[in-house]
XYZ file of C-alpha atoms in Angstrom:
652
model
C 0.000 0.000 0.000
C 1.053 3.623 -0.931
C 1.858 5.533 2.168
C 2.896 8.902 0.729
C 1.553 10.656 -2.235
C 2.876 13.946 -3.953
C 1.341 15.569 -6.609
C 3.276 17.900 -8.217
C 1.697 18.244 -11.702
C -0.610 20.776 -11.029
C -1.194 22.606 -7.867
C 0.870 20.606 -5.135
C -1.239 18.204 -2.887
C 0.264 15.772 -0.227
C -1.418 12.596 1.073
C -0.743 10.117 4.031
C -2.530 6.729 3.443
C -5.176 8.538 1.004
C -5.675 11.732 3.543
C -4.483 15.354 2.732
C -1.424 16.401 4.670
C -1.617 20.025 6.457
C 2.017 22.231 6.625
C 2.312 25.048 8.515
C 3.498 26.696 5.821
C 4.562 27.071 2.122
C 8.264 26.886 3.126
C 7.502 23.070 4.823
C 5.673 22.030 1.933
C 8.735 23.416 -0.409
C 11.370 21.549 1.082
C 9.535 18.248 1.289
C 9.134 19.006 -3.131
C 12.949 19.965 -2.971
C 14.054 16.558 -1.429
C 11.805 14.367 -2.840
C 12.145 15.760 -6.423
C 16.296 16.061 -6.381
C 16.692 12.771 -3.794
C 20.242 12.376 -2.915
C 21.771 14.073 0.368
C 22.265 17.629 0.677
C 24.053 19.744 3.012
C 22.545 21.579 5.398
C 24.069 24.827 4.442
C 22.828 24.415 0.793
C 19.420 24.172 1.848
C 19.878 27.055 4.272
C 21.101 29.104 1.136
C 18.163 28.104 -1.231
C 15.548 28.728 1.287
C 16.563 31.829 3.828
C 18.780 33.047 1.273
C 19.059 36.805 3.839
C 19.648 35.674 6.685
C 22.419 34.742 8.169
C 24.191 30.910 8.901
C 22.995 30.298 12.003
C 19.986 31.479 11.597
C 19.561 30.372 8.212
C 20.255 26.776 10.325
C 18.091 27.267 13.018
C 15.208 27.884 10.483
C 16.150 24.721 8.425
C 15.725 22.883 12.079
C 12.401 23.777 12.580
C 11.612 23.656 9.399
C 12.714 19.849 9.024
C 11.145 19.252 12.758
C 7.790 21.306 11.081
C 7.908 18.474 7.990
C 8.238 15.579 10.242
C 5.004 16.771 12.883
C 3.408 17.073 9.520
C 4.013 13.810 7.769
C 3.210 11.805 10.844
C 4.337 8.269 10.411
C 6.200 9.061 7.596
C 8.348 11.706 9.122
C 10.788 8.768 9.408
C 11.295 9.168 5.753
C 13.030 12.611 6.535
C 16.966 11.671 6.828
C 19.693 13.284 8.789
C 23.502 12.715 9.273
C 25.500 14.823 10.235
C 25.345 18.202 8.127
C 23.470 16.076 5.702
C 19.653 15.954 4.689
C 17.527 13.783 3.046
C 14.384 11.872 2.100
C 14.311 8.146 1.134
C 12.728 7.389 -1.830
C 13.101 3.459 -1.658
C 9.802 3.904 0.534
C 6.390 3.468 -0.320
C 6.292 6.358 -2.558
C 3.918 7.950 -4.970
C 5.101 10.320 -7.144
C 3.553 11.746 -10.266
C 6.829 13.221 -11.265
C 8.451 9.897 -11.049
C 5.562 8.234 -13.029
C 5.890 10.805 -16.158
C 9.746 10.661 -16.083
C 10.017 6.593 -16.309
C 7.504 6.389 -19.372
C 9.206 9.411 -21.082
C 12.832 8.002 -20.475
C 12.013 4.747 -21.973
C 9.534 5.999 -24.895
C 10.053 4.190 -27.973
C 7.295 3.191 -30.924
C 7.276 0.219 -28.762
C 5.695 1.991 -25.559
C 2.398 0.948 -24.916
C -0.388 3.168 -25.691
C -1.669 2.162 -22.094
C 1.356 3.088 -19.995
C 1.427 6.261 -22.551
C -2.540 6.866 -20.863
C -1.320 6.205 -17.853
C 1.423 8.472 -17.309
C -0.554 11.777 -19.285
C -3.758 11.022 -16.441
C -0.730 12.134 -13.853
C -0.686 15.331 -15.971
C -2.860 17.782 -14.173
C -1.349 20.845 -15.123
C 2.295 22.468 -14.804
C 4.494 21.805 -12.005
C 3.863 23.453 -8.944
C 0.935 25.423 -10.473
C 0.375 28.412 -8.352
C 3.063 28.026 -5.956
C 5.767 30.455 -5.278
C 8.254 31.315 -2.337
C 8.662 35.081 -3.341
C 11.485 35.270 -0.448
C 13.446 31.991 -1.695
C 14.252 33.016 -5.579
C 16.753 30.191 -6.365
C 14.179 28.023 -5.651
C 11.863 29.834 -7.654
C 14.805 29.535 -10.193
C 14.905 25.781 -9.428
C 10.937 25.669 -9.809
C 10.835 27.345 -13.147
C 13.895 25.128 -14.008
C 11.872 21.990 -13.605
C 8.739 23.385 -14.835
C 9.733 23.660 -18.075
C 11.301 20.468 -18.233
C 8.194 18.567 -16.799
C 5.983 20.465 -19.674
C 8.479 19.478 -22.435
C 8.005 16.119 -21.309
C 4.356 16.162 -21.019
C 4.251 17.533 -24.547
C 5.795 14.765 -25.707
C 3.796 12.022 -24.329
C 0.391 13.912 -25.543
C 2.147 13.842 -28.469
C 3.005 10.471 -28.582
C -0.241 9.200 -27.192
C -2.303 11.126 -29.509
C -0.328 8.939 -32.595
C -0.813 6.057 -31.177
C -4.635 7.013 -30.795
C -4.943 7.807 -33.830
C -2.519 5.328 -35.757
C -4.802 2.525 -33.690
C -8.187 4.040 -35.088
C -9.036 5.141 -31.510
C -10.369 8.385 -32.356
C -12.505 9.578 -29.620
C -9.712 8.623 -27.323
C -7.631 11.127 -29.604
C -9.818 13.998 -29.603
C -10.128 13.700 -26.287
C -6.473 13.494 -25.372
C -5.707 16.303 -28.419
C -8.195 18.099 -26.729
C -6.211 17.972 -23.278
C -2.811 18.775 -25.298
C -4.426 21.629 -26.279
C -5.737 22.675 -22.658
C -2.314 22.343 -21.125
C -0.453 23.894 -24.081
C -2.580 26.546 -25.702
C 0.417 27.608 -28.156
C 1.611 24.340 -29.501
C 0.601 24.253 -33.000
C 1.609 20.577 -33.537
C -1.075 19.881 -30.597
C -3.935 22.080 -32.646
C -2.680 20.137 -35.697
C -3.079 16.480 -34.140
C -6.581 17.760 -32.577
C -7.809 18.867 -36.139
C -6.803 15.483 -38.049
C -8.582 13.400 -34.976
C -11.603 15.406 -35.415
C -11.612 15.070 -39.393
C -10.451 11.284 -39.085
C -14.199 11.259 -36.910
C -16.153 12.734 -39.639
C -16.610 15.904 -37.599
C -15.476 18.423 -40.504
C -16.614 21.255 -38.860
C -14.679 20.473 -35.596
C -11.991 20.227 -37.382
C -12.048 23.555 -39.101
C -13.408 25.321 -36.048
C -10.532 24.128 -33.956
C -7.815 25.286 -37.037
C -9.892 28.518 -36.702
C -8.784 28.708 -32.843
C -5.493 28.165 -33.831
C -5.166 30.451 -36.478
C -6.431 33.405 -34.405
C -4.717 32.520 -31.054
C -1.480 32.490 -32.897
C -1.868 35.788 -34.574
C -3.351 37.310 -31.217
C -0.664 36.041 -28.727
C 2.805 35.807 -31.050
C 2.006 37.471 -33.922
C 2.140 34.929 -36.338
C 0.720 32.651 -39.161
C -0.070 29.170 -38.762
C 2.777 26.251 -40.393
C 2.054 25.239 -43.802
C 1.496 21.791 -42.422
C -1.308 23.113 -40.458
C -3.007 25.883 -43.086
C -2.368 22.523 -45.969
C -4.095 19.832 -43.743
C -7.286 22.742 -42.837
C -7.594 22.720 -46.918
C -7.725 19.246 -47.569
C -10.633 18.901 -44.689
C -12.311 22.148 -46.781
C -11.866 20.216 -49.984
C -14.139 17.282 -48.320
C -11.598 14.345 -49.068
C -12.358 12.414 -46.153
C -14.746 9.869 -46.728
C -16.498 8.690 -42.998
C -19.992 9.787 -42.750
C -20.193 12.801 -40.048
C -20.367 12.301 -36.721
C -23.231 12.428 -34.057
C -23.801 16.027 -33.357
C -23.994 17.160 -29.914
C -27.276 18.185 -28.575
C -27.201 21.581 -26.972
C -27.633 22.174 -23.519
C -30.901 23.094 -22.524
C -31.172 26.396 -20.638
C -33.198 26.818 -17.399
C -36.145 26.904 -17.553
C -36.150 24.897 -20.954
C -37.197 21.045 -20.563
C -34.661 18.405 -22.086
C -35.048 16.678 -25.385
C -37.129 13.406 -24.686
C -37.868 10.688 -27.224
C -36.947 6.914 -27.878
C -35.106 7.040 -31.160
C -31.368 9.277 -31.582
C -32.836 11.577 -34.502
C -29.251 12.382 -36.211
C -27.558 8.891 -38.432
C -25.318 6.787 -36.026
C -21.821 6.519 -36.469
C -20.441 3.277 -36.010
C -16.679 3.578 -34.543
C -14.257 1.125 -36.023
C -13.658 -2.078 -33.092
C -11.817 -5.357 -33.275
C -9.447 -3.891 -36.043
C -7.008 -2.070 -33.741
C -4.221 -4.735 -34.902
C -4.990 -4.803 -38.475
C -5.338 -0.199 -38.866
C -1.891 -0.350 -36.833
C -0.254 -2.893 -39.317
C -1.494 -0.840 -42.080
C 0.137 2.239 -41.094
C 3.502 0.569 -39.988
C 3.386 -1.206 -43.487
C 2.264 2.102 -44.907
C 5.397 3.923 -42.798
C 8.075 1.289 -44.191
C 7.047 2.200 -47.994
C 6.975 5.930 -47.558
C 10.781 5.306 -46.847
C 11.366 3.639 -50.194
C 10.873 -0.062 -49.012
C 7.757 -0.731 -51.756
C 5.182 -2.527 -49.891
C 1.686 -5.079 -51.069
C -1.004 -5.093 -48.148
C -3.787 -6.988 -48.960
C -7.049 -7.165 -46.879
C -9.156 -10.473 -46.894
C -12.543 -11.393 -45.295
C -15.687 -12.797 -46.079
C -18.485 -10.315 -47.903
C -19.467 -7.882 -44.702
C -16.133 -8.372 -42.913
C -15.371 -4.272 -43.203
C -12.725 -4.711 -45.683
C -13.068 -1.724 -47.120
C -14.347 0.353 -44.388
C -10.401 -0.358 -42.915
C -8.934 0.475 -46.294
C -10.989 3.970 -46.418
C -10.305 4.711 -42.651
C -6.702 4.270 -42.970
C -6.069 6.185 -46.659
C -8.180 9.027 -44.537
C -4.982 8.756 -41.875
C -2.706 8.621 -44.744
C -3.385 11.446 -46.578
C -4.325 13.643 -43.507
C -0.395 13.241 -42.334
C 2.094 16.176 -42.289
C 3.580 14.432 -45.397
C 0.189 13.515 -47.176
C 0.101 10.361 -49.226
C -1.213 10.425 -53.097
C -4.367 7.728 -52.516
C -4.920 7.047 -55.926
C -8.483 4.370 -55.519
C -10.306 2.156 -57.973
C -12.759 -0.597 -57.706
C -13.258 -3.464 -59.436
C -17.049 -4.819 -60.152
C -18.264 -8.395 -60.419
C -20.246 -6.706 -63.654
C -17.190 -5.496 -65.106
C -15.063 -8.537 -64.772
C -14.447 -8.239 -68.879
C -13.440 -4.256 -69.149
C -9.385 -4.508 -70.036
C -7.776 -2.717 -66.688
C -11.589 -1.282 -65.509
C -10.271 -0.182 -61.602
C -6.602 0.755 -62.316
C -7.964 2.693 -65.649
C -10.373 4.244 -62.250
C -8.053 5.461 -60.309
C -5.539 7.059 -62.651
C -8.354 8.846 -64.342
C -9.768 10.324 -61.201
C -6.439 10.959 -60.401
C -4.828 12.864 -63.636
C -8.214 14.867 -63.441
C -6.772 16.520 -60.424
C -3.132 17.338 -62.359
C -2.634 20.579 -64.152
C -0.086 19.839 -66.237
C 0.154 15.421 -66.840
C 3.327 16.499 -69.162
C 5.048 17.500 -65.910
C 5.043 13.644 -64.617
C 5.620 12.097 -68.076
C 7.288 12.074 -71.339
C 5.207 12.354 -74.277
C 6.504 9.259 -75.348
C 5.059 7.403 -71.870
C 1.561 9.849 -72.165
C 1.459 8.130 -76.065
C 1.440 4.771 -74.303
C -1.089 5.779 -71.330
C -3.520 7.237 -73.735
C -4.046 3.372 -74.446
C -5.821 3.518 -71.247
C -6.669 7.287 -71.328
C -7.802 8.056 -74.684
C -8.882 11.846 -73.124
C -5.007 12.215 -72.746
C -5.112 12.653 -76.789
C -7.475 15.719 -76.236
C -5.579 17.207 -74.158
C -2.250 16.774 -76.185
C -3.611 16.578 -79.827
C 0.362 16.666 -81.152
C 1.348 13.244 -78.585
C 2.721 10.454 -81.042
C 1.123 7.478 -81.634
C 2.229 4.323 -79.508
C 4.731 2.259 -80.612
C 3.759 -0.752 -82.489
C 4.698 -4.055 -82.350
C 3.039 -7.455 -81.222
C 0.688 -8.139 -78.553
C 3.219 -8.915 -75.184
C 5.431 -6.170 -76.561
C 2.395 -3.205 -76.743
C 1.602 -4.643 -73.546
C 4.648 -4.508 -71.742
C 4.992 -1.064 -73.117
C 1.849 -0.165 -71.259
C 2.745 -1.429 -68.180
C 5.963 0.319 -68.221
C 4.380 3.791 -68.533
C 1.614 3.107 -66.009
C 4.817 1.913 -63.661
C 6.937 5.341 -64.968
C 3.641 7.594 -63.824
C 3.187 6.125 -60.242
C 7.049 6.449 -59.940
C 6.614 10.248 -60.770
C 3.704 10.514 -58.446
C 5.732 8.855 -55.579
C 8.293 11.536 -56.122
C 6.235 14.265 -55.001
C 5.025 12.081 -52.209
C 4.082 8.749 -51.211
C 1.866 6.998 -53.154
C -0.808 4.460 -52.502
C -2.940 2.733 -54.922
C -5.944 0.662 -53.366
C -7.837 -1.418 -55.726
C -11.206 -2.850 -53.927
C -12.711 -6.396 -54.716
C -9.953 -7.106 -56.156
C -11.398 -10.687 -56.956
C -13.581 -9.248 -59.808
C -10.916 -7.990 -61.792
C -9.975 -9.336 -65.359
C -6.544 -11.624 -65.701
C -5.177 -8.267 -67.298
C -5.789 -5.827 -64.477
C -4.210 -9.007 -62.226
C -0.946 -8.910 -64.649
C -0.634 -5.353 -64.490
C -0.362 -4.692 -60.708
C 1.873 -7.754 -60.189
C 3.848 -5.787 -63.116
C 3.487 -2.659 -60.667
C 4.464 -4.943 -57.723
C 7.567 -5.898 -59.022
C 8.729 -2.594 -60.765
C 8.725 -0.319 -58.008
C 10.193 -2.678 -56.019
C 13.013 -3.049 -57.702
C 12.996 1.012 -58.160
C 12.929 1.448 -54.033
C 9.256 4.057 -55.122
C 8.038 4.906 -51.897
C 4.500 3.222 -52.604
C 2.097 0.690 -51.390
C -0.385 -1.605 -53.108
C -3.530 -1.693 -51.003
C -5.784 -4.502 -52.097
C -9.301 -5.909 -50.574
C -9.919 -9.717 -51.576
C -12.846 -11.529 -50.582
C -12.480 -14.491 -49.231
C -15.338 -16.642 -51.101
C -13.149 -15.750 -54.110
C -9.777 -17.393 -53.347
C -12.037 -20.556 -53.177
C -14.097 -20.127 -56.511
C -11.118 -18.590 -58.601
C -8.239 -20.662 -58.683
C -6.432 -18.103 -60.675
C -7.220 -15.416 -58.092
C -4.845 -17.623 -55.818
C -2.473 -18.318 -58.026
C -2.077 -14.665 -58.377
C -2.058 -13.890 -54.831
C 0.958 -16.720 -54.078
C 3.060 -15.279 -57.076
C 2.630 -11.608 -56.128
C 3.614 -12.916 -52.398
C 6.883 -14.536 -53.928
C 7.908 -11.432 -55.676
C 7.031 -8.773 -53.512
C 6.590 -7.919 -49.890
C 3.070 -9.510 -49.342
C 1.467 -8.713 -46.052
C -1.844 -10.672 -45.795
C -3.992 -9.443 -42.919
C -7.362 -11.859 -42.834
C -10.388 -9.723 -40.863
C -12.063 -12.258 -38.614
C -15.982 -11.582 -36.792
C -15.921 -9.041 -34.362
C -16.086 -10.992 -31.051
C -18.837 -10.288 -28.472
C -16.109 -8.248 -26.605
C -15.411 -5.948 -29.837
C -19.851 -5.410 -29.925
C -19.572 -4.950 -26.163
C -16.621 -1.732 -26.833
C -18.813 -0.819 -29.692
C -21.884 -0.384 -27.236
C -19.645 0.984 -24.368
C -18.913 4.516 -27.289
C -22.769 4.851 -28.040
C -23.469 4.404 -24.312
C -20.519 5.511 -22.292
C -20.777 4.279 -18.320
C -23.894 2.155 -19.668
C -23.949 -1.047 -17.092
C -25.663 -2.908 -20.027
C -23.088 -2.083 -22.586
C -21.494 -5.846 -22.214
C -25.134 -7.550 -22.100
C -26.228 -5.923 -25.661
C -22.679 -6.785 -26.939
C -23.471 -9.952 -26.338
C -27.178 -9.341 -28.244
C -25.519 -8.056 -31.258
C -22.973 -10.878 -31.587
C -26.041 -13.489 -31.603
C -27.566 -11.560 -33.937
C -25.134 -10.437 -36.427
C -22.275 -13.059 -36.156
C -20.166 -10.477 -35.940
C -20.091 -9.234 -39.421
C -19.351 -5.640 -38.963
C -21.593 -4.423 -42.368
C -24.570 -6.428 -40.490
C -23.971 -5.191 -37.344
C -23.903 -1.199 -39.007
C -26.969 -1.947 -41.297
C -28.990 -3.129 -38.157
C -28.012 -0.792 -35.777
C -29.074 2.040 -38.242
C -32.258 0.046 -39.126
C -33.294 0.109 -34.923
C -32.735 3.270 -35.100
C -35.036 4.079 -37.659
C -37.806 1.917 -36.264
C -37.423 3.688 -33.096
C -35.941 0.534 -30.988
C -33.074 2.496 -29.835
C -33.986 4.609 -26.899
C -32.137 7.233 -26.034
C -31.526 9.983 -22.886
C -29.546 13.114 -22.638
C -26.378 13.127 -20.816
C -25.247 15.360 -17.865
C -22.661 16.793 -21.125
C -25.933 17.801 -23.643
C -25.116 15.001 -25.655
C -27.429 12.196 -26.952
C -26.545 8.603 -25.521
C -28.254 4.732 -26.118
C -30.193 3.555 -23.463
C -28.702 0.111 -23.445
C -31.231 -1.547 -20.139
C -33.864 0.277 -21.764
C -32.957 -0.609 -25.605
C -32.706 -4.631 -24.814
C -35.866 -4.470 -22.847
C -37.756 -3.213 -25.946
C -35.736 -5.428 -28.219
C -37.213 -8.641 -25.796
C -40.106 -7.637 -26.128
C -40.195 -7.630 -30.179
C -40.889 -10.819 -31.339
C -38.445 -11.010 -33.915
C -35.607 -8.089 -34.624
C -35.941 -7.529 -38.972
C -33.435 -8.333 -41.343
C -31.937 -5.015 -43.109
C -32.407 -5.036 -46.920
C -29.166 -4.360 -47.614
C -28.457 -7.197 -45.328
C -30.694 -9.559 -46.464
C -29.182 -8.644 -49.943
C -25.600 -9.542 -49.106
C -26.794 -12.589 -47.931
C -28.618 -13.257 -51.478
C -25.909 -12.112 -53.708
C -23.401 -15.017 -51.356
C -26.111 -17.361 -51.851
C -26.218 -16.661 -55.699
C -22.738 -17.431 -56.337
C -22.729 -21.409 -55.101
C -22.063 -23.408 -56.869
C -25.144 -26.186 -57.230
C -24.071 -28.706 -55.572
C -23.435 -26.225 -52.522
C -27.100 -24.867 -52.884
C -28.507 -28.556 -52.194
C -26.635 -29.114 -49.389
C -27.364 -25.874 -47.822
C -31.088 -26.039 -48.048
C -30.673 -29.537 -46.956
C -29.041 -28.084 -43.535
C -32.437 -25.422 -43.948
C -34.641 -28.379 -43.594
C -33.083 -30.223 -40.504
C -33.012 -26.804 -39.220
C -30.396 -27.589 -36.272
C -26.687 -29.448 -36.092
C -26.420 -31.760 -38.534
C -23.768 -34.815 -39.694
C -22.276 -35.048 -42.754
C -23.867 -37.812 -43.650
C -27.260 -36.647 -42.607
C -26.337 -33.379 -44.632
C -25.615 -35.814 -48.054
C -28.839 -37.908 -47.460
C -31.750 -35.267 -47.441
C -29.631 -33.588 -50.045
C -29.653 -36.635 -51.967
C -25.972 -36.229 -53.538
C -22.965 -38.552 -52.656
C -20.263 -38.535 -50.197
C -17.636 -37.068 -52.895
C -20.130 -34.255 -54.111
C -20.912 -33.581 -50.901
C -17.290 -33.323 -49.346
C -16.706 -30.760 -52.120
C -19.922 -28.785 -51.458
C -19.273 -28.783 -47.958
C -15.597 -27.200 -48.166
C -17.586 -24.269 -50.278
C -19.392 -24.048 -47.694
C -17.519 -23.882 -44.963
C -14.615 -21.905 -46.962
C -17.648 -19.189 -47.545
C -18.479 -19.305 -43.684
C -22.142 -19.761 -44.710
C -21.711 -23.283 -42.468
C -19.796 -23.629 -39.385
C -17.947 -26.719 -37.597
C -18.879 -27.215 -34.168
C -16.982 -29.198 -31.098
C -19.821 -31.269 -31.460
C -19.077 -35.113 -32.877
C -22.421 -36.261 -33.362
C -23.889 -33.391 -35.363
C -20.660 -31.169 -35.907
C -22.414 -28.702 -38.715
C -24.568 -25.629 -38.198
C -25.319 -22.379 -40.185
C -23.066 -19.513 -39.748
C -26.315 -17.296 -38.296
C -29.934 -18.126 -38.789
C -30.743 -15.688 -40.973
C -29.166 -17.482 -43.477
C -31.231 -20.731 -42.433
């Protein structure tokens, strides 16, 4: 058990065993801060001269005395951690000791990328404002000198671990926690830019646009008012990508004001503004997307590929972190195509996409290319020819070598991109590509790997599709061999992911882990199910809702389940309902029988029960059941009897 506490971040406060301590006066209170703070001995005459700096030695010892005798009546049972010898003074710190000083200083010593974003929260909750704050000895100035001395070292180091907490936040996709600890860094220094600048990108990276641009506001006029001077062009280039709109998460809950007396508070069941789901259960995957993502920007090309089953949040994760990306100090180029299961026969469809989109944004395309590699794009950009009506025509020859040609020049303009700064192209669904669109990003792959271009190839693959295209695989294991593959696979979000989900739309809700526990049964975990049916509650009014002591608009979560118990059955969302169809749709026959075979026993099942009401045989079925279980429309169970089951029973 503690015994002592001091804390000196903020105004000073003393505790024995959890109780304020009382001094007689500012001078005992100093010295106890002085030992504790510099530890070691000191002599007594050193002390004398730092505290009665006018008065003479014996005096100036006789005061030190008392004082020290003053500091020991005060601390009570830990007086005994006062030591004397001689002309020497102390205070042992090996006792039971807690000092918010001593916290701050061992995480900011050791802090590394490694540092855990927990012991980074830890040590910035000491923070509670600067050292000693609003405490002075006006007759001691060298230990006002000391004071100030330390003060400015204890905010540098709080600085920094804002800093570093607020990356962390926001590198892990924990954005309230960001805005929240921004907000802080802000509070406790009012004229650090860089602490404006982190609070703006968390508030944009949350959909809250005008947050954002109200806070660079602040900035912009507290700087001017208090030192005269103009924001950073980091800061006044990230406020005009938030004006230009490029972020792409829906916005954010608004607050609800605060009513004023006399007004009564908003009632009603339902939240009237759209949720916004927060990203859960994809800390690990944002964070290896951004340390990939930080490896390429240095010239080591990087592949990244994202794969889950239809509803996993694929591309939510992919759009989240390009967001990050391009809202950093050194914004990335997110060039961004898509590839449709429609448009599987369209030569190069998404990469054709995302350079158009992008070269509609460049002034001058002449500036990145030769007219000789703009001859070879317009292949793929035939508006390029309108623009430069005197480009020559490509080069001729046969089929692999007009190919190869335009591979080359698609590889030459991302390299020129990537010179500016760092480049990411993200194709979605990549599975619905043609063989073409395949050979040209492992052409991409390869090339700017071997030219060190500070770019990464972001790719979303369904999962379904590495089962039911075998090229698709093949693909995947030869772009692994030749390039730096990182494969991150997005699982279900577990009941404890739904159950952090419920604690943001409900903070301090006791029910938070119970209707965690609700949405798991009911969605599986798929995070587009678990979106689609939140939002569809909260249109039907099943979502009830209460204003917080803060103004804002919070769940109900006791309240919520008891409605939802009391509905007979919670609806399936369209667009849900839909996925499920379109998954459905693309079995293969075989796979079909044997899952409306598992409809009709409507429970576990065996194999072989599975193959008989299905009426196929054992080989058929073995094959039908891998689909099946590849697809995650079927589950195995623990259970040896009947070891089969639907993935959810909405799909039953």
């Amino acid at each position: 058990m503690t015994i002592l506490t001091l804390r000196l971040l903020g105004a000073p406060q003393a505790l024995y065993q959890g109780q304020p301590l009382k001094f007689r006066s500012r001078k005992v209170l100093a010295l106890l801060i002085y030992l504790v703070v510099e530890g070691g001995q000191h002599e007594r005459d050193k002390l004398t001269d730092l505290f009665w700096p006018e008065t003479d030695q014996q005096r100036g010892r006789t005061a030190l005395r008392n004082t020290l005798a003053r500091l020991r009546q005060s601390l009570a049972e830990a007086g005994e951690f006062i030591l004397t010898e001689g002309s020497l003074v102390g205070f042992d710190l090996a006792q039971q000791l807690d000092l918010d000083v001593r916290a701050v200083d061992a995480v900011a010593s050791a802090l590394s990328p490694a540092t855990p974003l927990d012991a980074l929260q830890t040590a910035i909750e000491q923070i509670q404002g600067e050292f000693l704050e609003g405490f002075s000895l006006p007759d001691a100035p060298d230990f006002e000198t000391w004071a100030t001395g330390q003060r400015e070292w204890q905010h540098r180091r709080g600085e920094t671990l804002f800093g570093a907490a607020v990356r962390r936040q926001i590198e892990l996709g924990r954005l309230t926690e960001a805005v929240d600890t921004a907000t802080r860094w802000t509070q406790y220094a009012p004229l650090t830019e860089t602490a404006y600048r982190r609070l703006i990108e968390a508030h944009a990276l949350s959909g809250d646009r005008t947050a954002a641009l109200q806070t660079y506001d602040t900035c912009r006029r507290l700087l001017a008012d208090e030192l005269g001077v103009s924001p950073a062009t980091e800061t006044t280039a990230l406020a005009e990508r938030i004006k230009q709109d490029k972020i792409r998460r829906a916005p954010r809950q608004k607050t609800t004001p605060r009513p004023t007396s006399g007004d009564a508070p908003p009632t009603g069941p339902a939240i009237p503004q759209p949720l916004v789901i927060p990203l859960v259960g994809r800390a690990a995957e944002y964070s290896r997307l951004v340390s990939i993502y930080r490896q390429a920007a240095q010239g080591q090309f990087q592949t990244a590929a994202l794969v889950g089953e239809a509803g996993m949040g694929k591309t939510r994760l992919a759009e989240m972190f390009l967001d990050w990306a391009t809202l950093e100090v050194t914004p990335a180029d997110a060039l961004h195509g898509r590839a449709f299961e429609i448009g599987g026969n369209l030569p190069y469809q998404p990469v054709v996409e995302a350079l158009r989109l992008r070269l509609d944004r460049e002034n001058a395309p002449d500036d990145l290319l030769d007219d000789v590699w703009l001859a070879e794009l317009s292949q793929l950009l035939p508006e390029l020819r309108s623009r430069y009506p005197d480009l020559p025509p490509p080069m001729a020859g046969n089929a692999e070598f007009v190919q190869a040609r335009l591979f080359e020049a698609v590889a030459h303009l991302g390299a020129a991109l990537a010179e500016r700064q760092p480049l990411i192209l993200f194709i979605d669904d990549v599975q619905w590509a043609d063989a073409g669109t395949w050979e040209l990003l492992h052409y991409l792959a390869r090339r700017w790997s071997a030219l060190k271009t500070p770019a990464l190839l972001l790719l979303t693959i369904r999962q379904e599709g590495l089962l039911t295209i075998p090229a698709l695989r093949e693909w995947l294991l030869g772009l692994g061999r030749d390039t730096r593959l990182t494969r991150l696979e997005l699982a279900p979000l577990s009941p404890a992911d739904l159950s952090q989900l419920a604690r943001t739309l409900a903070p301090d809700d006791a029910a938070s882990a119970r209707f965690g526990t609700w949405l798991a049964a009911e969605t599986g975990g798929a995070p587009f199910f678990v979106a689609e049916l939140l939002q569809l509650l909260q249109q039907q009014a099943m979502l009830v809702s209460e204003t917080q002591a803060d103004g804002r608009r919070a769940i109900n979560m006791a309240a919520t389940l008891a409605r939802l118990q009391s509905a007979r059955r919670v609806p399936l969302p369209p667009t849900v309902r839909d996925l499920v169809l379109t998954r459905l749709g693309r079995l293969s026959a075989k796979a079909n029988e044997l899952l409306l075979a598992g409809a009709v026993i409507g429970r576990q099942c065996s194999f072989e029960r599975l193959c008989q009401v299905a009426r196929i045989d054992e080989f058929d079925g073995l094959t039908a059941l891998e689909e099946l279980l590849y697809s995650r429309l079927m589950l195995e169970t623990e259970t040896e009897a009947r070891p089969f089951t639907f993935a959810h029973d909405n799909i039953r």
